[in-house]
Amino acid sequence: MGFKLISLFLLLSLLILTILSGASQAFASDKKPNVSHRNKPVLAAAAGGGGGGKSVLKGRKQTSGCNLFQGRWVFDASYPFYDSSTCPFIDGEFDCLKFGRPDKQFLKYSWQPDSCTIPRFDGAAFLRKWRGKRVMFVGDSLSLNMWESLGCMIHSSVSEAKTTFLKRTPLSSLTFQENNVTLYLYRTPYLVDISKESVGRVLNLGAIDDGADAWKDMDILVFNSWHWWTHNGVQSQGWDFIRDGSSLLRDMDRLDAFNKGLTTWAQWVDQNVNVSQTRVFFQGISPTHYVGREWNEPSKTCNGQMQPLSGSTYPGGSLPAASIVSRVLSSMKNPVYLLDITTLSQLRKDAHPSTYGGNGGTDCSHWCLPGLPDTWNQLLYAALSM
């Protein structure tokens, strides 16, 4: 009898230990951290010291696992970065509020990439990181748009800082004296040369000689071209003939001409830029909004538009010039980072000066300041931090 009681007791003890062991494992499993795959990494802010750690940027749109240029526009009450009335660097053609634009909702959108959160621009941090450095924007009036935007964004962070502002043709500059940071603008809409010959003004698709020495020895170069390649008429386009190799032409397919001119630029960068000292960017193709059928409003232009398109794709599709840029950059020996602003800018049919550019026309090519170019610069700021 006593032996049976002892055996029964041992069996009950083993059963209890088994139950307790299982409960303990289940409890431990319940305590595992709840990791959400929806959490987005925050990219390192560009305030980090020094310009080292330069990653390979050959035509890349993705860095640190994040595609900065795939995302959507979201309402953000903290925008804009600055007040146009307090920035002394804005041209009238971009100062939409000064010329009577009545709505301000277009100022209240921030770009949100799908896979990460980009750091908010910090002008003081930018000046500290790039102390003693030189930044140059090279291109057309869209480069002017971006150059003035960056100047205003920095100025809003250090509004009492002493500056030297020189507006000239083709080279303008803005220097923040305490940190000795200079932002340059070099105006050359085609990047390649327009030369005076006996027949008139000749756009030479195979030459970059005029002024290119000014682009050398910069710490950051941001190139841009396309806007003028679509101009027609000798007054608007700024040339009378095109030189393509040994051929002198009245005109030619503009995409073909752009491809050849951009290839000449790429060869110049490969031969003349020391990428161990200079970060090189291409601004990407800035779109226009003159043709409403591209976003399913056939009778409309940018005039009167008050909000971005929703989603992350543009109904009108991609731009052929953007494909040329990607192809040329991918063929280069030197790494060039593509600021692929095209799609995110296509979504901003609301962000143009339209009739509020002070020139009496309808401008659906350039962008209000504050406005979209501030986002371009925030993406430049994020890319520089990677």
C-alpha positions as YAML, in Angstrom:
chain: A
units: angstrom
residues:
- id: 1
  name: MET
  ca: [0.00, 0.00, 0.00]
- id: 2
  name: GLY
  ca: [2.78, 2.40, 0.96]
- id: 3
  name: PHE
  ca: [4.68, 1.56, -2.23]
- id: 4
  name: LYS
  ca: [1.59, 2.38, -4.38]
- id: 5
  name: LEU
  ca: [1.12, 5.73, -2.62]
- id: 6
  name: ILE
  ca: [4.76, 6.65, -3.22]
- id: 7
  name: SER
  ca: [4.48, 5.72, -6.94]
- id: 8
  name: LEU
  ca: [1.29, 7.77, -7.29]
- id: 9
  name: PHE
  ca: [2.97, 10.75, -5.63]
- id: 10
  name: LEU
  ca: [5.95, 10.56, -8.01]
- id: 11
  name: LEU
  ca: [3.65, 10.42, -11.05]
- id: 12
  name: LEU
  ca: [1.69, 13.47, -9.86]
- id: 13
  name: SER
  ca: [4.96, 15.38, -9.27]
- id: 14
  name: LEU
  ca: [6.21, 14.65, -12.82]
- id: 15
  name: LEU
  ca: [2.85, 15.75, -14.25]
- id: 16
  name: ILE
  ca: [2.96, 19.06, -12.35]
- id: 17
  name: LEU
  ca: [6.56, 19.73, -13.44]
- id: 18
  name: THR
  ca: [5.62, 19.10, -17.10]
- id: 19
  name: ILE
  ca: [2.68, 21.53, -16.90]
- id: 20
  name: LEU
  ca: [4.79, 24.22, -15.22]
- id: 21
  name: SER
  ca: [7.59, 23.81, -17.80]
- id: 22
  name: GLY
  ca: [5.16, 24.29, -20.70]
- id: 23
  name: ALA
  ca: [3.59, 27.35, -19.09]
- id: 24
  name: SER
  ca: [7.03, 28.85, -18.52]
- id: 25
  name: GLN
  ca: [7.94, 28.45, -22.21]
- id: 26
  name: ALA
  ca: [4.64, 29.94, -23.32]
- id: 27
  name: PHE
  ca: [5.15, 32.91, -21.00]
- id: 28
  name: ALA
  ca: [8.68, 33.44, -22.30]
- id: 29
  name: SER
  ca: [7.35, 33.34, -25.87]
- id: 30
  name: ASP
  ca: [4.74, 35.97, -25.01]
- id: 31
  name: LYS
  ca: [7.50, 38.26, -23.71]
- id: 32
  name: LYS
  ca: [9.35, 38.44, -27.03]
- id: 33
  name: PRO
  ca: [9.49, 42.04, -28.32]
- id: 34
  name: ASN
  ca: [6.73, 43.02, -30.71]
- id: 35
  name: VAL
  ca: [8.61, 44.08, -33.84]
- id: 36
  name: SER
  ca: [6.52, 45.90, -36.43]
- id: 37
  name: HIS
  ca: [7.68, 45.64, -40.01]
- id: 38
  name: ARG
  ca: [5.91, 48.91, -40.65]
- id: 39
  name: ASN
  ca: [8.52, 50.82, -38.66]
- id: 40
  name: LYS
  ca: [10.61, 52.93, -41.03]
- id: 41
  name: PRO
  ca: [14.32, 53.56, -40.44]
- id: 42
  name: VAL
  ca: [15.27, 57.18, -39.89]
- id: 43
  name: LEU
  ca: [18.20, 58.14, -42.09]
- id: 44
  name: ALA
  ca: [21.18, 59.65, -40.32]
- id: 45
  name: ALA
  ca: [20.96, 63.41, -40.27]
- id: 46
  name: ALA
  ca: [23.46, 65.32, -42.38]
- id: 47
  name: ALA
  ca: [24.72, 67.08, -39.27]
- id: 48
  name: GLY
  ca: [27.34, 64.37, -38.81]
- id: 49
  name: GLY
  ca: [30.87, 65.71, -38.93]
- id: 50
  name: GLY
  ca: [33.14, 65.55, -41.93]
- id: 51
  name: GLY
  ca: [32.62, 64.59, -45.53]
- id: 52
  name: GLY
  ca: [34.09, 61.10, -45.26]
- id: 53
  name: GLY
  ca: [32.51, 57.75, -45.85]
- id: 54
  name: LYS
  ca: [31.65, 58.51, -49.44]
- id: 55
  name: SER
  ca: [29.71, 55.57, -50.81]
- id: 56
  name: VAL
  ca: [29.60, 54.62, -54.47]
- id: 57
  name: LEU
  ca: [26.85, 56.74, -56.02]
- id: 58
  name: LYS
  ca: [26.93, 55.62, -59.66]
- id: 59
  name: GLY
  ca: [23.52, 56.63, -60.97]
- id: 60
  name: ARG
  ca: [21.99, 55.38, -57.75]
- id: 61
  name: LYS
  ca: [18.55, 56.21, -56.41]
- id: 62
  name: GLN
  ca: [18.79, 53.94, -53.39]
- id: 63
  name: THR
  ca: [21.10, 54.35, -50.41]
- id: 64
  name: SER
  ca: [21.17, 52.48, -47.12]
- id: 65
  name: GLY
  ca: [18.25, 50.36, -48.30]
- id: 66
  name: CYS
  ca: [16.01, 53.37, -48.86]
- id: 67
  name: ASN
  ca: [14.74, 54.71, -52.16]
- id: 68
  name: LEU
  ca: [14.38, 58.39, -51.31]
- id: 69
  name: PHE
  ca: [12.38, 59.05, -54.47]
- id: 70
  name: GLN
  ca: [9.63, 56.44, -54.17]
- id: 71
  name: GLY
  ca: [6.87, 57.70, -51.88]
- id: 72
  name: ARG
  ca: [3.99, 60.13, -51.60]
- id: 73
  name: TRP
  ca: [3.11, 63.65, -50.53]
- id: 74
  name: VAL
  ca: [1.56, 64.09, -47.08]
- id: 75
  name: PHE
  ca: [0.07, 67.13, -45.38]
- id: 76
  name: ASP
  ca: [2.55, 68.62, -42.89]
- id: 77
  name: ALA
  ca: [1.56, 71.62, -40.78]
- id: 78
  name: SER
  ca: [5.23, 72.31, -39.90]
- id: 79
  name: TYR
  ca: [5.96, 73.43, -43.47]
- id: 80
  name: PRO
  ca: [7.21, 75.60, -45.12]
- id: 81
  name: PHE
  ca: [10.86, 75.88, -44.07]
- id: 82
  name: TYR
  ca: [10.90, 79.68, -44.36]
- id: 83
  name: ASP
  ca: [8.86, 82.79, -45.10]
- id: 84
  name: SER
  ca: [9.49, 84.22, -48.55]
- id: 85
  name: SER
  ca: [9.14, 87.78, -47.21]
- id: 86
  name: THR
  ca: [12.18, 87.29, -44.97]
- id: 87
  name: CYS
  ca: [14.49, 85.65, -47.52]
- id: 88
  name: PRO
  ca: [16.52, 88.23, -49.47]
- id: 89
  name: PHE
  ca: [17.60, 85.82, -52.23]
- id: 90
  name: ILE
  ca: [14.32, 85.01, -54.04]
- id: 91
  name: ASP
  ca: [13.75, 86.24, -57.59]
- id: 92
  name: GLY
  ca: [10.31, 87.68, -58.29]
- id: 93
  name: GLU
  ca: [9.50, 84.94, -60.79]
- id: 94
  name: PHE
  ca: [9.46, 82.41, -57.92]
- id: 95
  name: ASP
  ca: [7.92, 84.60, -55.21]
- id: 96
  name: CYS
  ca: [4.31, 83.53, -55.71]
- id: 97
  name: LEU
  ca: [2.92, 84.95, -52.47]
- id: 98
  name: LYS
  ca: [4.43, 88.37, -53.19]
- id: 99
  name: PHE
  ca: [2.57, 88.44, -56.51]
- id: 100
  name: GLY
  ca: [-0.77, 87.57, -55.04]
- id: 101
  name: ARG
  ca: [-1.20, 83.81, -54.93]
- id: 102
  name: PRO
  ca: [-4.20, 83.55, -52.60]
- id: 103
  name: ASP
  ca: [-3.95, 79.91, -51.47]
- id: 104
  name: LYS
  ca: [-1.23, 78.62, -49.15]
- id: 105
  name: GLN
  ca: [-2.07, 74.95, -48.89]
- id: 106
  name: PHE
  ca: [0.58, 74.13, -51.53]
- id: 107
  name: LEU
  ca: [3.19, 75.11, -48.92]
- id: 108
  name: LYS
  ca: [2.02, 72.44, -46.46]
- id: 109
  name: TYR
  ca: [3.19, 69.19, -48.02]
- id: 110
  name: SER
  ca: [6.23, 67.09, -47.19]
- id: 111
  name: TRP
  ca: [7.65, 64.18, -49.15]
- id: 112
  name: GLN
  ca: [7.43, 60.82, -47.39]
- id: 113
  name: PRO
  ca: [9.49, 57.95, -48.88]
- id: 114
  name: ASP
  ca: [7.86, 54.55, -48.57]
- id: 115
  name: SER
  ca: [10.72, 52.81, -46.78]
- id: 116
  name: CYS
  ca: [12.29, 55.40, -44.46]
- id: 117
  name: THR
  ca: [11.95, 58.83, -42.90]
- id: 118
  name: ILE
  ca: [14.30, 61.51, -44.16]
- id: 119
  name: PRO
  ca: [15.91, 63.99, -41.74]
- id: 120
  name: ARG
  ca: [14.46, 67.48, -41.59]
- id: 121
  name: PHE
  ca: [16.79, 70.05, -43.08]
- id: 122
  name: ASP
  ca: [18.98, 71.87, -40.55]
- id: 123
  name: GLY
  ca: [20.76, 74.87, -42.06]
- id: 124
  name: ALA
  ca: [23.08, 75.42, -39.09]
- id: 125
  name: ALA
  ca: [24.15, 71.76, -39.21]
- id: 126
  name: PHE
  ca: [24.73, 72.04, -42.96]
- id: 127
  name: LEU
  ca: [27.06, 75.01, -42.42]
- id: 128
  name: ARG
  ca: [28.97, 73.21, -39.67]
- id: 129
  name: LYS
  ca: [29.47, 70.08, -41.74]
- id: 130
  name: TRP
  ca: [30.52, 71.90, -44.88]
- id: 131
  name: ARG
  ca: [32.61, 74.65, -43.21]
- id: 132
  name: GLY
  ca: [35.08, 76.10, -45.67]
- id: 133
  name: LYS
  ca: [33.51, 74.22, -48.59]
- id: 134
  name: ARG
  ca: [32.10, 75.23, -51.94]
- id: 135
  name: VAL
  ca: [28.84, 74.05, -53.48]
- id: 136
  name: MET
  ca: [28.00, 74.78, -57.12]
- id: 137
  name: PHE
  ca: [24.77, 74.40, -59.07]
- id: 138
  name: VAL
  ca: [25.42, 74.23, -62.82]
- id: 139
  name: GLY
  ca: [22.61, 74.50, -65.35]
- id: 140
  name: ASP
  ca: [19.53, 76.50, -66.30]
- id: 141
  name: SER
  ca: [16.78, 78.38, -64.45]
- id: 142
  name: LEU
  ca: [15.78, 75.19, -62.60]
- id: 143
  name: SER
  ca: [19.28, 75.29, -61.10]
- id: 144
  name: LEU
  ca: [18.52, 78.91, -60.15]
- id: 145
  name: ASN
  ca: [15.29, 77.69, -58.53]
- id: 146
  name: MET
  ca: [17.20, 75.12, -56.43]
- id: 147
  name: TRP
  ca: [20.12, 77.45, -55.61]
- id: 148
  name: GLU
  ca: [17.85, 80.19, -54.26]
- id: 149
  name: SER
  ca: [15.86, 77.59, -52.31]
- id: 150
  name: LEU
  ca: [18.97, 76.27, -50.55]
- id: 151
  name: GLY
  ca: [20.08, 79.80, -49.72]
- id: 152
  name: CYS
  ca: [16.70, 80.55, -48.13]
- id: 153
  name: MET
  ca: [16.64, 77.26, -46.22]
- id: 154
  name: ILE
  ca: [20.05, 77.93, -44.66]
- id: 155
  name: HIS
  ca: [19.22, 81.59, -44.03]
- id: 156
  name: SER
  ca: [16.09, 80.65, -42.09]
- id: 157
  name: SER
  ca: [18.24, 78.68, -39.62]
- id: 158
  name: VAL
  ca: [20.88, 81.40, -39.20]
- id: 159
  name: SER
  ca: [18.95, 84.55, -40.03]
- id: 160
  name: GLU
  ca: [21.49, 86.81, -38.29]
- id: 161
  name: ALA
  ca: [24.46, 85.36, -40.18]
- id: 162
  name: LYS
  ca: [26.51, 87.72, -42.33]
- id: 163
  name: THR
  ca: [26.30, 86.91, -46.02]
- id: 164
  name: THR
  ca: [27.80, 88.12, -49.28]
- id: 165
  name: PHE
  ca: [25.40, 87.83, -52.21]
- id: 166
  name: LEU
  ca: [26.61, 88.48, -55.77]
- id: 167
  name: LYS
  ca: [24.20, 88.05, -58.70]
- id: 168
  name: ARG
  ca: [26.00, 88.02, -62.02]
- id: 169
  name: THR
  ca: [26.02, 86.24, -65.39]
- id: 170
  name: PRO
  ca: [27.06, 83.49, -65.71]
- id: 171
  name: LEU
  ca: [28.47, 83.07, -62.17]
- id: 172
  name: SER
  ca: [26.61, 84.10, -59.00]
- id: 173
  name: SER
  ca: [27.49, 83.35, -55.40]
- id: 174
  name: LEU
  ca: [26.14, 83.40, -51.86]
- id: 175
  name: THR
  ca: [28.65, 83.12, -49.01]
- id: 176
  name: PHE
  ca: [27.82, 82.52, -45.34]
- id: 177
  name: GLN
  ca: [30.81, 84.33, -43.92]
- id: 178
  name: GLU
  ca: [31.21, 82.83, -40.45]
- id: 179
  name: ASN
  ca: [31.42, 79.27, -41.77]
- id: 180
  name: ASN
  ca: [32.98, 80.29, -45.10]
- id: 181
  name: VAL
  ca: [30.46, 78.18, -47.03]
- id: 182
  name: THR
  ca: [29.78, 79.44, -50.55]
- id: 183
  name: LEU
  ca: [26.87, 78.42, -52.77]
- id: 184
  name: TYR
  ca: [27.62, 79.12, -56.44]
- id: 185
  name: LEU
  ca: [25.33, 79.18, -59.45]
- id: 186
  name: TYR
  ca: [26.79, 78.80, -62.94]
- id: 187
  name: ARG
  ca: [24.20, 79.46, -65.68]
- id: 188
  name: THR
  ca: [24.69, 77.30, -68.76]
- id: 189
  name: PRO
  ca: [21.38, 75.86, -69.94]
- id: 190
  name: TYR
  ca: [22.78, 73.22, -72.31]
- id: 191
  name: LEU
  ca: [25.98, 72.37, -70.36]
- id: 192
  name: VAL
  ca: [27.71, 72.14, -73.76]
- id: 193
  name: ASP
  ca: [28.96, 75.26, -75.57]
- id: 194
  name: ILE
  ca: [27.19, 77.81, -77.71]
- id: 195
  name: SER
  ca: [29.87, 79.46, -79.82]
- id: 196
  name: LYS
  ca: [29.82, 82.36, -82.26]
- id: 197
  name: GLU
  ca: [30.78, 81.33, -85.79]
- id: 198
  name: SER
  ca: [30.47, 82.98, -89.18]
- id: 199
  name: VAL
  ca: [27.02, 81.39, -89.67]
- id: 200
  name: GLY
  ca: [25.75, 82.63, -86.27]
- id: 201
  name: ARG
  ca: [25.34, 81.02, -82.85]
- id: 202
  name: VAL
  ca: [26.20, 77.33, -82.90]
- id: 203
  name: LEU
  ca: [25.22, 74.78, -80.24]
- id: 204
  name: ASN
  ca: [28.20, 72.43, -80.24]
- id: 205
  name: LEU
  ca: [27.13, 69.01, -78.94]
- id: 206
  name: GLY
  ca: [30.74, 67.84, -78.66]
- id: 207
  name: ALA
  ca: [32.37, 70.71, -76.77]
- id: 208
  name: ILE
  ca: [32.58, 71.92, -73.20]
- id: 209
  name: ASP
  ca: [35.19, 74.65, -73.04]
- id: 210
  name: ASP
  ca: [33.44, 77.90, -72.15]
- id: 211
  name: GLY
  ca: [33.56, 78.42, -68.41]
- id: 212
  name: ALA
  ca: [34.02, 74.78, -67.42]
- id: 213
  name: ASP
  ca: [37.18, 75.61, -65.49]
- id: 214
  name: ALA
  ca: [34.89, 77.35, -62.98]
- id: 215
  name: TRP
  ca: [33.29, 73.98, -62.19]
- id: 216
  name: LYS
  ca: [36.57, 72.42, -61.07]
- id: 217
  name: ASP
  ca: [37.76, 72.08, -57.46]
- id: 218
  name: MET
  ca: [34.28, 72.29, -55.96]
- id: 219
  name: ASP
  ca: [33.30, 70.13, -52.98]
- id: 220
  name: ILE
  ca: [29.75, 69.52, -54.23]
- id: 221
  name: LEU
  ca: [28.58, 69.83, -57.85]
- id: 222
  name: VAL
  ca: [24.89, 69.66, -58.80]
- id: 223
  name: PHE
  ca: [24.34, 69.62, -62.57]
- id: 224
  name: ASN
  ca: [21.09, 70.07, -64.45]
- id: 225
  name: SER
  ca: [19.94, 70.36, -68.05]
- id: 226
  name: TRP
  ca: [16.88, 69.65, -70.21]
- id: 227
  name: HIS
  ca: [14.50, 72.62, -69.91]
- id: 228
  name: TRP
  ca: [16.07, 74.56, -72.80]
- id: 229
  name: TRP
  ca: [16.46, 71.56, -75.10]
- id: 230
  name: THR
  ca: [12.71, 71.74, -75.73]
- id: 231
  name: HIS
  ca: [12.70, 75.44, -76.72]
- id: 232
  name: ASN
  ca: [11.88, 76.28, -80.32]
- id: 233
  name: GLY
  ca: [12.62, 79.39, -82.35]
- id: 234
  name: VAL
  ca: [16.01, 81.10, -82.61]
- id: 235
  name: GLN
  ca: [15.17, 83.72, -79.99]
- id: 236
  name: SER
  ca: [13.86, 81.26, -77.43]
- id: 237
  name: GLN
  ca: [16.44, 78.52, -77.94]
- id: 238
  name: GLY
  ca: [19.46, 80.82, -78.03]
- id: 239
  name: TRP
  ca: [21.22, 79.27, -81.06]
- id: 240
  name: ASP
  ca: [20.94, 79.27, -84.86]
- id: 241
  name: PHE
  ca: [22.62, 75.96, -85.77]
- id: 242
  name: ILE
  ca: [23.63, 72.69, -84.13]
- id: 243
  name: ARG
  ca: [27.09, 71.22, -84.67]
- id: 244
  name: ASP
  ca: [26.99, 67.41, -84.47]
- id: 245
  name: GLY
  ca: [30.50, 66.18, -85.20]
- id: 246
  name: SER
  ca: [31.39, 67.51, -88.64]
- id: 247
  name: SER
  ca: [27.76, 68.25, -89.51]
- id: 248
  name: LEU
  ca: [26.22, 71.70, -89.18]
- id: 249
  name: LEU
  ca: [22.45, 71.40, -88.86]
- id: 250
  name: ARG
  ca: [19.50, 73.78, -88.73]
- id: 251
  name: ASP
  ca: [17.87, 71.44, -86.22]
- id: 252
  name: MET
  ca: [17.65, 67.79, -85.20]
- id: 253
  name: ASP
  ca: [15.66, 65.50, -82.93]
- id: 254
  name: ARG
  ca: [15.93, 67.19, -79.54]
- id: 255
  name: LEU
  ca: [16.13, 63.97, -77.52]
- id: 256
  name: ASP
  ca: [18.97, 62.79, -79.75]
- id: 257
  name: ALA
  ca: [20.69, 66.15, -79.34]
- id: 258
  name: PHE
  ca: [20.22, 66.01, -75.55]
- id: 259
  name: ASN
  ca: [21.69, 62.51, -75.44]
- id: 260
  name: LYS
  ca: [24.78, 63.61, -77.36]
- id: 261
  name: GLY
  ca: [25.23, 66.79, -75.33]
- id: 262
  name: LEU
  ca: [24.83, 64.95, -72.03]
- id: 263
  name: THR
  ca: [27.33, 62.30, -73.18]
- id: 264
  name: THR
  ca: [29.85, 65.09, -73.80]
- id: 265
  name: TRP
  ca: [29.17, 66.39, -70.27]
- id: 266
  name: ALA
  ca: [29.65, 62.88, -68.84]
- id: 267
  name: GLN
  ca: [33.02, 62.59, -70.58]
- id: 268
  name: TRP
  ca: [34.02, 65.96, -69.13]
- id: 269
  name: VAL
  ca: [33.14, 64.82, -65.60]
- id: 270
  name: ASP
  ca: [35.05, 61.55, -66.04]
- id: 271
  name: GLN
  ca: [38.13, 63.41, -67.27]
- id: 272
  name: ASN
  ca: [38.12, 66.48, -65.02]
- id: 273
  name: VAL
  ca: [36.47, 65.76, -61.64]
- id: 274
  name: ASN
  ca: [38.36, 64.13, -58.78]
- id: 275
  name: VAL
  ca: [35.54, 62.24, -57.08]
- id: 276
  name: SER
  ca: [37.67, 61.57, -54.00]
- id: 277
  name: GLN
  ca: [37.34, 65.31, -53.32]
- id: 278
  name: THR
  ca: [34.07, 66.24, -55.05]
- id: 279
  name: ARG
  ca: [30.57, 64.82, -54.63]
- id: 280
  name: VAL
  ca: [28.77, 64.97, -58.00]
- id: 281
  name: PHE
  ca: [24.99, 65.01, -58.41]
- id: 282
  name: PHE
  ca: [22.65, 65.31, -61.37]
- id: 283
  name: GLN
  ca: [19.48, 67.18, -60.48]
- id: 284
  name: GLY
  ca: [17.17, 65.03, -62.58]
- id: 285
  name: ILE
  ca: [14.47, 66.14, -65.01]
- id: 286
  name: SER
  ca: [12.02, 68.73, -63.71]
- id: 287
  name: PRO
  ca: [8.59, 68.29, -65.36]
- id: 288
  name: THR
  ca: [6.09, 70.85, -66.63]
- id: 289
  name: HIS
  ca: [2.29, 70.91, -66.20]
- id: 290
  name: TYR
  ca: [0.90, 72.62, -69.30]
- id: 291
  name: VAL
  ca: [-1.01, 69.57, -70.59]
- id: 292
  name: GLY
  ca: [-3.84, 68.53, -68.26]
- id: 293
  name: ARG
  ca: [-4.57, 65.27, -70.02]
- id: 294
  name: GLU
  ca: [-1.37, 63.93, -68.42]
- id: 295
  name: TRP
  ca: [-3.21, 63.87, -65.07]
- id: 296
  name: ASN
  ca: [-6.70, 63.27, -66.49]
- id: 297
  name: GLU
  ca: [-7.87, 66.90, -66.57]
- id: 298
  name: PRO
  ca: [-7.70, 67.55, -70.34]
- id: 299
  name: SER
  ca: [-8.78, 71.18, -70.27]
- id: 300
  name: LYS
  ca: [-6.50, 72.24, -67.37]
- id: 301
  name: THR
  ca: [-2.95, 73.49, -66.85]
- id: 302
  name: CYS
  ca: [-1.15, 74.19, -63.58]
- id: 303
  name: ASN
  ca: [-3.23, 77.35, -63.19]
- id: 304
  name: GLY
  ca: [-5.66, 77.08, -60.29]
- id: 305
  name: GLN
  ca: [-4.28, 73.76, -59.02]
- id: 306
  name: MET
  ca: [-4.28, 73.69, -55.21]
- id: 307
  name: GLN
  ca: [-3.11, 70.23, -54.15]
- id: 308
  name: PRO
  ca: [-0.79, 67.42, -55.29]
- id: 309
  name: LEU
  ca: [-1.87, 64.26, -57.02]
- id: 310
  name: SER
  ca: [-2.41, 61.42, -54.58]
- id: 311
  name: GLY
  ca: [-0.45, 58.19, -54.69]
- id: 312
  name: SER
  ca: [3.06, 57.55, -55.94]
- id: 313
  name: THR
  ca: [2.67, 57.26, -59.73]
- id: 314
  name: TYR
  ca: [1.96, 59.88, -62.38]
- id: 315
  name: PRO
  ca: [-0.85, 59.09, -64.84]
- id: 316
  name: GLY
  ca: [1.13, 60.59, -67.72]
- id: 317
  name: GLY
  ca: [4.01, 58.18, -67.22]
- id: 318
  name: SER
  ca: [7.75, 58.72, -67.29]
- id: 319
  name: LEU
  ca: [9.68, 61.28, -69.35]
- id: 320
  name: PRO
  ca: [11.95, 60.11, -72.20]
- id: 321
  name: ALA
  ca: [14.62, 62.61, -71.13]
- id: 322
  name: ALA
  ca: [14.78, 60.96, -67.70]
- id: 323
  name: SER
  ca: [15.62, 57.64, -69.36]
- id: 324
  name: ILE
  ca: [18.46, 59.32, -71.23]
- id: 325
  name: VAL
  ca: [19.84, 60.74, -67.99]
- id: 326
  name: SER
  ca: [19.77, 57.32, -66.30]
- id: 327
  name: ARG
  ca: [21.44, 55.64, -69.27]
- id: 328
  name: VAL
  ca: [24.23, 58.23, -69.54]
- id: 329
  name: LEU
  ca: [24.95, 58.22, -65.80]
- id: 330
  name: SER
  ca: [25.13, 54.42, -65.73]
- id: 331
  name: SER
  ca: [27.77, 54.48, -68.48]
- id: 332
  name: MET
  ca: [30.11, 56.84, -66.62]
- id: 333
  name: LYS
  ca: [33.41, 55.89, -65.03]
- id: 334
  name: ASN
  ca: [32.98, 58.34, -62.16]
- id: 335
  name: PRO
  ca: [30.10, 57.94, -59.68]
- id: 336
  name: VAL
  ca: [27.32, 60.51, -60.07]
- id: 337
  name: TYR
  ca: [24.30, 60.47, -57.76]
- id: 338
  name: LEU
  ca: [20.97, 60.94, -59.53]
- id: 339
  name: LEU
  ca: [18.59, 63.17, -57.57]
- id: 340
  name: ASP
  ca: [15.65, 61.48, -59.23]
- id: 341
  name: ILE
  ca: [13.12, 64.24, -58.64]
- id: 342
  name: THR
  ca: [11.00, 63.62, -61.74]
- id: 343
  name: THR
  ca: [8.09, 61.54, -60.44]
- id: 344
  name: LEU
  ca: [7.74, 63.33, -57.10]
- id: 345
  name: SER
  ca: [7.71, 66.63, -59.01]
- id: 346
  name: GLN
  ca: [5.20, 65.36, -61.56]
- id: 347
  name: LEU
  ca: [2.80, 64.84, -58.66]
- id: 348
  name: ARG
  ca: [3.04, 68.57, -57.74]
- id: 349
  name: LYS
  ca: [0.82, 70.17, -60.40]
- id: 350
  name: ASP
  ca: [-0.08, 72.70, -57.67]
- id: 351
  name: ALA
  ca: [3.42, 74.02, -56.99]
- id: 352
  name: HIS
  ca: [4.15, 76.21, -60.05]
- id: 353
  name: PRO
  ca: [3.98, 80.03, -60.14]
- id: 354
  name: SER
  ca: [1.27, 79.78, -62.82]
- id: 355
  name: THR
  ca: [0.03, 83.40, -63.10]
- id: 356
  name: TYR
  ca: [1.78, 84.55, -59.89]
- id: 357
  name: GLY
  ca: [5.33, 84.86, -61.20]
- id: 358
  name: GLY
  ca: [5.22, 88.61, -61.78]
- id: 359
  name: ASN
  ca: [5.81, 88.38, -65.54]
- id: 360
  name: GLY
  ca: [2.22, 88.42, -66.78]
- id: 361
  name: GLY
  ca: [2.30, 84.91, -68.27]
- id: 362
  name: THR
  ca: [1.47, 81.41, -67.08]
- id: 363
  name: ASP
  ca: [4.53, 79.58, -65.78]
- id: 364
  name: CYS
  ca: [4.05, 75.83, -65.38]
- id: 365
  name: SER
  ca: [7.78, 75.11, -65.70]
- id: 366
  name: HIS
  ca: [9.37, 76.69, -62.65]
- id: 367
  name: TRP
  ca: [8.36, 76.38, -58.98]
- id: 368
  name: CYS
  ca: [7.21, 78.71, -56.23]
- id: 369
  name: LEU
  ca: [9.53, 79.49, -53.32]
- id: 370
  name: PRO
  ca: [8.96, 78.35, -50.67]
- id: 371
  name: GLY
  ca: [7.89, 75.17, -52.38]
- id: 372
  name: LEU
  ca: [8.98, 72.07, -54.22]
- id: 373
  name: PRO
  ca: [12.70, 72.93, -54.67]
- id: 374
  name: ASP
  ca: [12.96, 72.93, -50.87]
- id: 375
  name: THR
  ca: [12.16, 69.20, -51.03]
- id: 376
  name: TRP
  ca: [14.83, 68.72, -53.71]
- id: 377
  name: ASN
  ca: [17.32, 70.27, -51.31]
- id: 378
  name: GLN
  ca: [16.10, 68.19, -48.39]
- id: 379
  name: LEU
  ca: [16.73, 65.09, -50.50]
- id: 380
  name: LEU
  ca: [20.18, 66.43, -51.42]
- id: 381
  name: TYR
  ca: [20.80, 66.93, -47.68]
- id: 382
  name: ALA
  ca: [19.73, 63.35, -46.97]
- id: 383
  name: ALA
  ca: [21.89, 61.97, -49.79]
- id: 384
  name: LEU
  ca: [24.94, 63.87, -48.51]
- id: 385
  name: SER
  ca: [24.51, 62.21, -45.11]
- id: 386
  name: MET
  ca: [24.76, 58.68, -46.49]
...
